[in-house]
């Protein structure tokens, strides 16, 4: 961890995808707003998501021939590149001794060793695949892996937007094997998830709702039970009347009482209370505020702030968070940044 708080922002860089600078590292000021630029990457293409682990910064390079790049987290100097095993990787995280990346267009997840970057180019040790489809034509004709998430009980979840499932894998004898799936209603389009205790919270990109599932332990395993859904807006009618309504990222507050979500189309930042899921599975709508930009793709929460990447308006906006965990009505800072895609606090 750096001595003072820092912020990493990545962007789309290639013609047809965006016009951003790649990856930049900023210092945070004493009030946690974005301060001076400290470093900028070179040699990375469409780094649409970032993760830190094993002393490196990893970035997916989103494209038809997808790859994962490793960088020095301080200088952002390029260290090496590995094939992601598929097309359009859009998310990744470091899990143990591996980097696991979600290939959106191919519908697979690549498991790449964290060792061997530099003189030798690592290759995916395995591709996790569970092909499927859903009812939404053009979006669910095949599997589309959109996010990978490590669970507290040692498994890895892969959200499949195309198949209305969140597949679960465990490491058995050195390789990942699918243990089951959390099944969502047809047409949900699961994009990103958050875990709160025994509950799985899933943002439906295609239906605009937050879905709540509960994990029930059975013998040596467990199963997922779908419990309910609630709109990522003040009302369900707001989703129906919107020309575009596409939830993107979700994240819990540090105390796990509030779930934040961004929604593209209405360009809102939403807060839901999730304190009482054990007794009442329906999250409580608290507030929504404009993100101050267009197409909020991702955000990060920390230091009493929420930092939002507004992809199509080329801005990062910063919101105060009050004592009740709610974002302020307006951004306290707007940073010009071409085609921002991912924000990572360091």
Short mmCIF file of C-alpha atoms in Angstrom, two decimals:
data_model
loop_
_atom_site.label_atom_id
_atom_site.label_comp_id
_atom_site.label_asym_id
_atom_site.label_seq_id
_atom_site.Cartn_x
_atom_site.Cartn_y
_atom_site.Cartn_z
CA UNK A 1 0.00 0.00 0.00
CA UNK A 2 1.27 3.49 -0.79
CA UNK A 3 2.11 5.84 2.09
CA UNK A 4 -0.66 8.19 0.95
CA UNK A 5 -3.94 7.17 -0.73
CA UNK A 6 -3.84 6.91 -4.52
CA UNK A 7 -6.24 6.29 -7.36
CA UNK A 8 -5.76 4.34 -10.60
CA UNK A 9 -7.97 5.05 -13.61
CA UNK A 10 -7.95 3.03 -16.84
CA UNK A 11 -9.55 3.79 -20.18
CA UNK A 12 -10.41 2.61 -23.65
CA UNK A 13 -7.65 3.66 -26.04
CA UNK A 14 -8.36 2.21 -29.48
CA UNK A 15 -10.28 3.86 -32.30
CA UNK A 16 -13.86 2.67 -32.23
CA UNK A 17 -13.68 1.98 -28.48
CA UNK A 18 -12.40 5.21 -26.98
CA UNK A 19 -9.76 7.91 -26.92
CA UNK A 20 -8.27 7.59 -23.43
CA UNK A 21 -4.67 7.69 -22.21
CA UNK A 22 -4.46 4.08 -21.01
CA UNK A 23 -3.81 3.97 -17.26
CA UNK A 24 -3.00 6.86 -14.93
CA UNK A 25 -2.09 6.92 -11.26
CA UNK A 26 -3.07 9.92 -9.15
CA UNK A 27 -2.37 11.02 -5.59
CA UNK A 28 -5.40 11.82 -3.48
CA UNK A 29 -5.51 15.17 -1.72
CA UNK A 30 -6.05 15.54 2.03
CA UNK A 31 -9.81 15.79 1.44
CA UNK A 32 -9.68 12.61 -0.74
CA UNK A 33 -10.40 14.46 -3.98
CA UNK A 34 -8.18 13.57 -6.95
CA UNK A 35 -4.80 15.29 -6.79
CA UNK A 36 -1.63 15.36 -8.92
CA UNK A 37 -0.85 12.89 -11.70
CA UNK A 38 1.94 10.54 -10.57
CA UNK A 39 2.40 8.13 -13.48
CA UNK A 40 0.96 7.09 -16.84
CA UNK A 41 1.18 3.80 -18.69
CA UNK A 42 2.35 3.14 -22.21
CA UNK A 43 2.01 0.12 -24.43
CA UNK A 44 -1.38 -1.09 -23.19
CA UNK A 45 -4.47 -1.35 -25.38
CA UNK A 46 -8.05 -0.86 -24.11
CA UNK A 47 -7.25 -1.62 -20.45
CA UNK A 48 -10.89 -1.80 -19.41
CA UNK A 49 -10.36 -3.37 -15.97
CA UNK A 50 -7.57 -3.46 -13.38
CA UNK A 51 -6.52 -5.66 -10.46
CA UNK A 52 -3.52 -5.64 -8.11
CA UNK A 53 -1.80 -8.75 -6.77
CA UNK A 54 1.52 -10.56 -6.47
CA UNK A 55 3.31 -7.21 -6.56
CA UNK A 56 1.95 -6.35 -10.01
CA UNK A 57 -0.85 -4.37 -11.61
CA UNK A 58 -2.81 -6.47 -14.08
CA UNK A 59 -5.04 -5.08 -16.83
CA UNK A 60 -7.28 -6.81 -19.36
CA UNK A 61 -6.69 -5.60 -22.92
CA UNK A 62 -10.15 -5.75 -24.42
CA UNK A 63 -10.17 -6.78 -28.08
CA UNK A 64 -10.92 -9.56 -30.52
CA UNK A 65 -7.63 -11.27 -29.59
CA UNK A 66 -7.78 -10.59 -25.89
CA UNK A 67 -4.84 -10.40 -23.54
CA UNK A 68 -3.83 -9.56 -20.00
CA UNK A 69 -0.98 -7.11 -19.38
CA UNK A 70 1.20 -6.90 -16.27
CA UNK A 71 2.61 -3.54 -15.16
CA UNK A 72 4.72 -2.16 -12.36
CA UNK A 73 2.14 -0.71 -9.95
CA UNK A 74 4.33 2.32 -9.13
CA UNK A 75 5.79 3.37 -12.47
CA UNK A 76 3.09 1.72 -14.63
CA UNK A 77 5.93 0.36 -16.74
CA UNK A 78 5.03 -2.60 -18.96
CA UNK A 79 6.22 -6.00 -17.65
CA UNK A 80 4.63 -8.57 -19.96
CA UNK A 81 1.53 -9.83 -21.70
CA UNK A 82 -0.41 -13.10 -21.81
CA UNK A 83 -3.18 -14.27 -24.12
CA UNK A 84 -6.54 -14.36 -22.33
CA UNK A 85 -7.63 -17.40 -24.30
CA UNK A 86 -10.59 -15.59 -25.84
CA UNK A 87 -12.14 -12.39 -27.14
CA UNK A 88 -12.92 -9.15 -25.32
CA UNK A 89 -11.75 -9.78 -21.76
CA UNK A 90 -13.58 -7.24 -19.60
CA UNK A 91 -12.83 -8.16 -15.97
CA UNK A 92 -10.14 -9.86 -13.91
CA UNK A 93 -8.91 -10.46 -10.40
CA UNK A 94 -5.98 -12.13 -8.69
CA UNK A 95 -7.01 -15.35 -6.94
CA UNK A 96 -4.22 -17.12 -5.08
CA UNK A 97 -1.44 -17.92 -7.54
CA UNK A 98 -3.50 -17.08 -10.61
CA UNK A 99 -5.04 -14.22 -12.53
CA UNK A 100 -8.60 -15.09 -13.56
CA UNK A 101 -10.01 -13.07 -16.47
CA UNK A 102 -13.53 -13.04 -17.95
CA UNK A 103 -13.67 -13.18 -21.78
CA UNK A 104 -16.98 -11.51 -22.62
CA UNK A 105 -17.43 -12.42 -26.29
CA UNK A 106 -16.04 -15.94 -25.91
CA UNK A 107 -17.97 -16.66 -22.73
CA UNK A 108 -14.98 -18.22 -20.99
CA UNK A 109 -12.77 -17.41 -18.02
CA UNK A 110 -8.99 -17.75 -18.33
CA UNK A 111 -6.80 -18.88 -15.44
CA UNK A 112 -3.25 -17.53 -15.88
CA UNK A 113 -0.35 -18.08 -13.44
CA UNK A 114 0.85 -14.91 -11.71
CA UNK A 115 4.43 -16.18 -12.06
CA UNK A 116 6.45 -16.04 -15.27
CA UNK A 117 5.76 -12.52 -16.49
CA UNK A 118 8.76 -10.95 -18.16
CA UNK A 119 11.28 -13.16 -19.91
CA UNK A 120 8.69 -15.90 -20.38
CA UNK A 121 5.14 -15.20 -21.53
CA UNK A 122 2.58 -17.15 -19.50
CA UNK A 123 -0.29 -18.84 -21.25
CA UNK A 124 -3.72 -19.64 -19.80
CA UNK A 125 -3.37 -22.80 -17.74
CA UNK A 126 -7.06 -23.56 -18.25
CA UNK A 127 -10.19 -22.02 -19.74
CA UNK A 128 -13.35 -22.30 -17.64
CA UNK A 129 -16.38 -22.80 -19.85
CA UNK A 130 -20.05 -23.64 -19.33
CA UNK A 131 -21.84 -22.67 -22.57
CA UNK A 132 -25.40 -21.42 -22.42
CA UNK A 133 -27.85 -18.87 -23.76
CA UNK A 134 -30.87 -16.79 -22.77
CA UNK A 135 -34.02 -15.29 -24.29
CA UNK A 136 -32.77 -11.78 -25.17
CA UNK A 137 -31.93 -11.86 -28.88
CA UNK A 138 -28.60 -10.28 -29.78
CA UNK A 139 -27.42 -10.19 -26.16
CA UNK A 140 -27.96 -13.76 -25.00
CA UNK A 141 -27.36 -15.88 -28.09
CA UNK A 142 -24.39 -17.44 -26.27
CA UNK A 143 -22.47 -17.22 -23.02
CA UNK A 144 -20.86 -13.88 -22.09
CA UNK A 145 -18.59 -14.00 -19.05
CA UNK A 146 -18.65 -10.53 -17.49
CA UNK A 147 -17.09 -10.73 -14.03
CA UNK A 148 -15.03 -13.03 -11.82
CA UNK A 149 -15.36 -12.89 -8.03
CA UNK A 150 -13.57 -14.76 -5.25
CA UNK A 151 -15.81 -15.95 -2.41
CA UNK A 152 -14.96 -16.03 1.32
CA UNK A 153 -15.37 -19.84 1.25
CA UNK A 154 -12.66 -20.32 -1.38
CA UNK A 155 -14.49 -20.62 -4.70
CA UNK A 156 -14.61 -18.39 -7.78
CA UNK A 157 -17.84 -17.04 -9.29
CA UNK A 158 -18.17 -16.24 -13.01
CA UNK A 159 -21.15 -14.06 -13.93
CA UNK A 160 -22.51 -15.16 -17.32
CA UNK A 161 -24.62 -12.37 -18.81
CA UNK A 162 -25.60 -14.50 -21.79
CA UNK A 163 -26.82 -17.55 -19.89
CA UNK A 164 -28.54 -15.98 -16.83
CA UNK A 165 -26.22 -17.82 -14.46
CA UNK A 166 -23.43 -17.21 -12.00
CA UNK A 167 -21.24 -20.30 -12.28
CA UNK A 168 -19.18 -21.40 -9.27
CA UNK A 169 -15.78 -23.10 -9.48
CA UNK A 170 -13.58 -24.63 -6.81
CA UNK A 171 -9.93 -25.61 -6.95
CA UNK A 172 -9.66 -29.41 -6.88
CA UNK A 173 -6.30 -31.19 -7.33
CA UNK A 174 -4.73 -28.08 -8.81
CA UNK A 175 -7.47 -27.22 -11.32
CA UNK A 176 -10.81 -25.42 -11.19
CA UNK A 177 -13.94 -27.54 -11.46
CA UNK A 178 -17.51 -26.26 -11.65
CA UNK A 179 -19.44 -27.02 -8.47
CA UNK A 180 -22.79 -25.60 -9.53
CA UNK A 181 -24.50 -22.38 -10.54
CA UNK A 182 -26.71 -19.66 -9.15
CA UNK A 183 -29.56 -19.49 -11.65
CA UNK A 184 -31.27 -16.16 -12.38
CA UNK A 185 -34.68 -15.55 -14.02
CA UNK A 186 -34.60 -15.62 -17.84
CA UNK A 187 -33.52 -12.28 -19.31
CA UNK A 188 -31.71 -11.02 -16.20
CA UNK A 189 -28.31 -10.64 -17.85
CA UNK A 190 -26.12 -10.91 -14.70
CA UNK A 191 -23.24 -8.43 -15.02
CA UNK A 192 -21.59 -7.78 -11.64
CA UNK A 193 -22.14 -9.32 -8.21
CA UNK A 194 -21.46 -8.57 -4.55
CA UNK A 195 -21.38 -10.99 -1.62
CA UNK A 196 -22.87 -10.12 1.76
CA UNK A 197 -22.64 -12.99 4.23
CA UNK A 198 -24.62 -15.86 2.76
CA UNK A 199 -26.31 -13.61 0.20
CA UNK A 200 -25.36 -13.04 -3.41
CA UNK A 201 -26.43 -9.70 -4.87
CA UNK A 202 -26.54 -9.63 -8.68
CA UNK A 203 -26.99 -6.64 -10.99
CA UNK A 204 -29.12 -7.54 -14.01
CA UNK A 205 -27.85 -5.54 -16.97
CA UNK A 206 -30.75 -6.59 -19.17
CA UNK A 207 -33.69 -6.33 -16.75
CA UNK A 208 -32.46 -3.41 -14.61
CA UNK A 209 -33.03 -5.13 -11.27
CA UNK A 210 -30.90 -6.18 -8.33
CA UNK A 211 -31.42 -9.87 -7.59
CA UNK A 212 -30.95 -11.43 -4.15
CA UNK A 213 -29.98 -15.09 -3.74
CA UNK A 214 -29.16 -17.02 -0.58
CA UNK A 215 -26.56 -19.72 -0.07
CA UNK A 216 -27.73 -22.80 1.81
CA UNK A 217 -25.15 -25.33 2.99
CA UNK A 218 -26.09 -28.93 2.27
CA UNK A 219 -23.70 -31.68 3.39
CA UNK A 220 -20.28 -30.98 1.92
CA UNK A 221 -21.68 -28.49 -0.58
CA UNK A 222 -24.28 -25.77 -0.95
CA UNK A 223 -26.95 -24.49 -3.29
CA UNK A 224 -28.18 -21.04 -4.28
CA UNK A 225 -31.82 -20.08 -3.81
CA UNK A 226 -33.20 -17.08 -5.71
CA UNK A 227 -35.23 -14.99 -3.27
CA UNK A 228 -36.36 -11.74 -4.89
CA UNK A 229 -35.51 -8.80 -7.13
CA UNK A 230 -35.83 -5.05 -6.65
CA UNK A 231 -35.45 -2.22 -9.17
CA UNK A 232 -32.19 -0.27 -9.34
CA UNK A 233 -34.33 2.87 -9.40
CA UNK A 234 -37.00 4.45 -7.23
CA UNK A 235 -39.70 2.37 -8.97
CA UNK A 236 -40.05 -0.43 -11.51
CA UNK A 237 -41.94 2.03 -13.70
CA UNK A 238 -38.76 4.10 -14.03
CA UNK A 239 -37.10 1.12 -15.71
CA UNK A 240 -40.03 0.47 -18.03
CA UNK A 241 -40.22 4.09 -19.15
CA UNK A 242 -36.48 4.56 -19.73
CA UNK A 243 -35.19 4.44 -23.30
CA UNK A 244 -31.99 2.84 -21.99
CA UNK A 245 -31.48 1.30 -18.53
CA UNK A 246 -28.29 -0.71 -18.08
CA UNK A 247 -26.86 -1.25 -14.58
CA UNK A 248 -23.08 -1.57 -14.61
CA UNK A 249 -21.13 -1.96 -11.36
CA UNK A 250 -22.32 -2.70 -7.81
CA UNK A 251 -20.33 -2.48 -4.58
CA UNK A 252 -21.02 -2.69 -0.86
CA UNK A 253 -20.04 -0.02 1.64
CA UNK A 254 -17.22 -0.91 4.02
CA UNK A 255 -19.72 -1.80 6.75
CA UNK A 256 -21.87 -3.78 4.27
CA UNK A 257 -25.03 -1.85 5.15
CA UNK A 258 -25.40 -0.06 1.82
CA UNK A 259 -25.17 -1.32 -1.74
CA UNK A 260 -24.19 1.21 -4.41
CA UNK A 261 -24.94 0.80 -8.11
CA UNK A 262 -24.43 2.85 -11.24
CA UNK A 263 -26.92 2.77 -14.10
CA UNK A 264 -26.15 3.76 -17.69
CA UNK A 265 -28.93 5.49 -19.60
CA UNK A 266 -30.41 7.56 -16.78
CA UNK A 267 -26.79 7.99 -15.61
CA UNK A 268 -27.53 7.55 -11.93
CA UNK A 269 -25.74 6.48 -8.77
CA UNK A 270 -28.14 4.46 -6.62
CA UNK A 271 -27.95 3.50 -2.93
CA UNK A 272 -29.93 0.63 -1.39
CA UNK A 273 -30.01 -0.49 2.24
CA UNK A 274 -29.16 -4.18 2.61
CA UNK A 275 -28.93 -4.45 6.41
CA UNK A 276 -31.75 -6.90 7.06
CA UNK A 277 -31.45 -9.48 4.27
CA UNK A 278 -31.69 -12.37 6.73
CA UNK A 279 -35.17 -11.33 7.85
CA UNK A 280 -36.36 -9.35 4.82
CA UNK A 281 -34.62 -10.18 1.53
CA UNK A 282 -35.84 -7.06 -0.29
CA UNK A 283 -33.25 -4.23 -0.21
CA UNK A 284 -34.64 -0.80 0.65
CA UNK A 285 -34.24 2.03 -1.88
CA UNK A 286 -32.50 5.01 -0.24
CA UNK A 287 -31.55 7.50 -2.94
CA UNK A 288 -30.35 8.06 -6.47
CA UNK A 289 -28.33 11.01 -7.76
CA UNK A 290 -27.06 11.98 -11.23
CA UNK A 291 -23.49 10.88 -11.83
CA UNK A 292 -22.65 14.22 -13.45
CA UNK A 293 -21.60 12.48 -16.66
CA UNK A 294 -22.64 10.05 -19.37
CA UNK A 295 -22.52 6.22 -19.22
CA UNK A 296 -21.15 5.43 -15.72
CA UNK A 297 -19.28 2.20 -16.37
CA UNK A 298 -17.55 1.68 -13.04
CA UNK A 299 -16.89 3.28 -9.66
CA UNK A 300 -14.88 2.86 -6.48
CA UNK A 301 -15.85 3.56 -2.86
CA UNK A 302 -13.46 4.68 -0.13
CA UNK A 303 -12.03 7.54 1.93
CA UNK A 304 -15.51 8.98 2.39
CA UNK A 305 -15.95 9.35 -1.38
CA UNK A 306 -17.38 7.58 -4.43
CA UNK A 307 -15.35 7.95 -7.65
CA UNK A 308 -17.35 7.36 -10.87
CA UNK A 309 -15.97 6.63 -14.36
CA UNK A 310 -18.33 8.26 -16.88
CA UNK A 311 -17.18 6.55 -20.07
CA UNK A 312 -18.94 8.55 -22.79
CA UNK A 313 -18.55 12.03 -21.29
CA UNK A 314 -14.80 11.58 -20.71
CA UNK A 315 -15.04 12.44 -17.02
CA UNK A 316 -14.44 11.04 -13.56
CA UNK A 317 -16.76 12.52 -10.95
CA UNK A 318 -16.25 12.47 -7.18
CA UNK A 319 -19.07 12.40 -4.60
CA UNK A 320 -19.00 12.90 -0.85
CA UNK A 321 -20.58 10.14 1.24
CA UNK A 322 -22.40 11.27 4.38
CA UNK A 323 -22.59 9.63 7.81
CA UNK A 324 -25.58 7.56 6.66
CA UNK A 325 -23.64 6.19 3.69
CA UNK A 326 -25.51 8.24 1.11
CA UNK A 327 -23.85 10.09 -1.79
CA UNK A 328 -24.22 13.86 -2.09
CA UNK A 329 -26.68 15.26 -4.59
CA UNK A 330 -23.91 16.70 -6.79
CA UNK A 331 -20.30 15.86 -7.56
CA UNK A 332 -17.69 17.77 -5.59
CA UNK A 333 -15.08 17.30 -8.33
CA UNK A 334 -15.01 16.54 -12.05
CA UNK A 335 -11.79 15.32 -13.67
CA UNK A 336 -11.38 15.31 -17.45
CA UNK A 337 -10.30 11.80 -18.49
CA UNK A 338 -10.80 10.22 -21.92
CA UNK A 339 -13.11 7.17 -22.04
CA UNK A 340 -12.64 6.05 -18.40
CA UNK A 341 -13.49 2.40 -17.79
CA UNK A 342 -12.24 1.29 -14.37
CA UNK A 343 -11.28 2.97 -11.09
CA UNK A 344 -9.10 1.32 -8.46
CA UNK A 345 -8.18 2.72 -5.06
CA UNK A 346 -4.69 1.94 -3.82
#
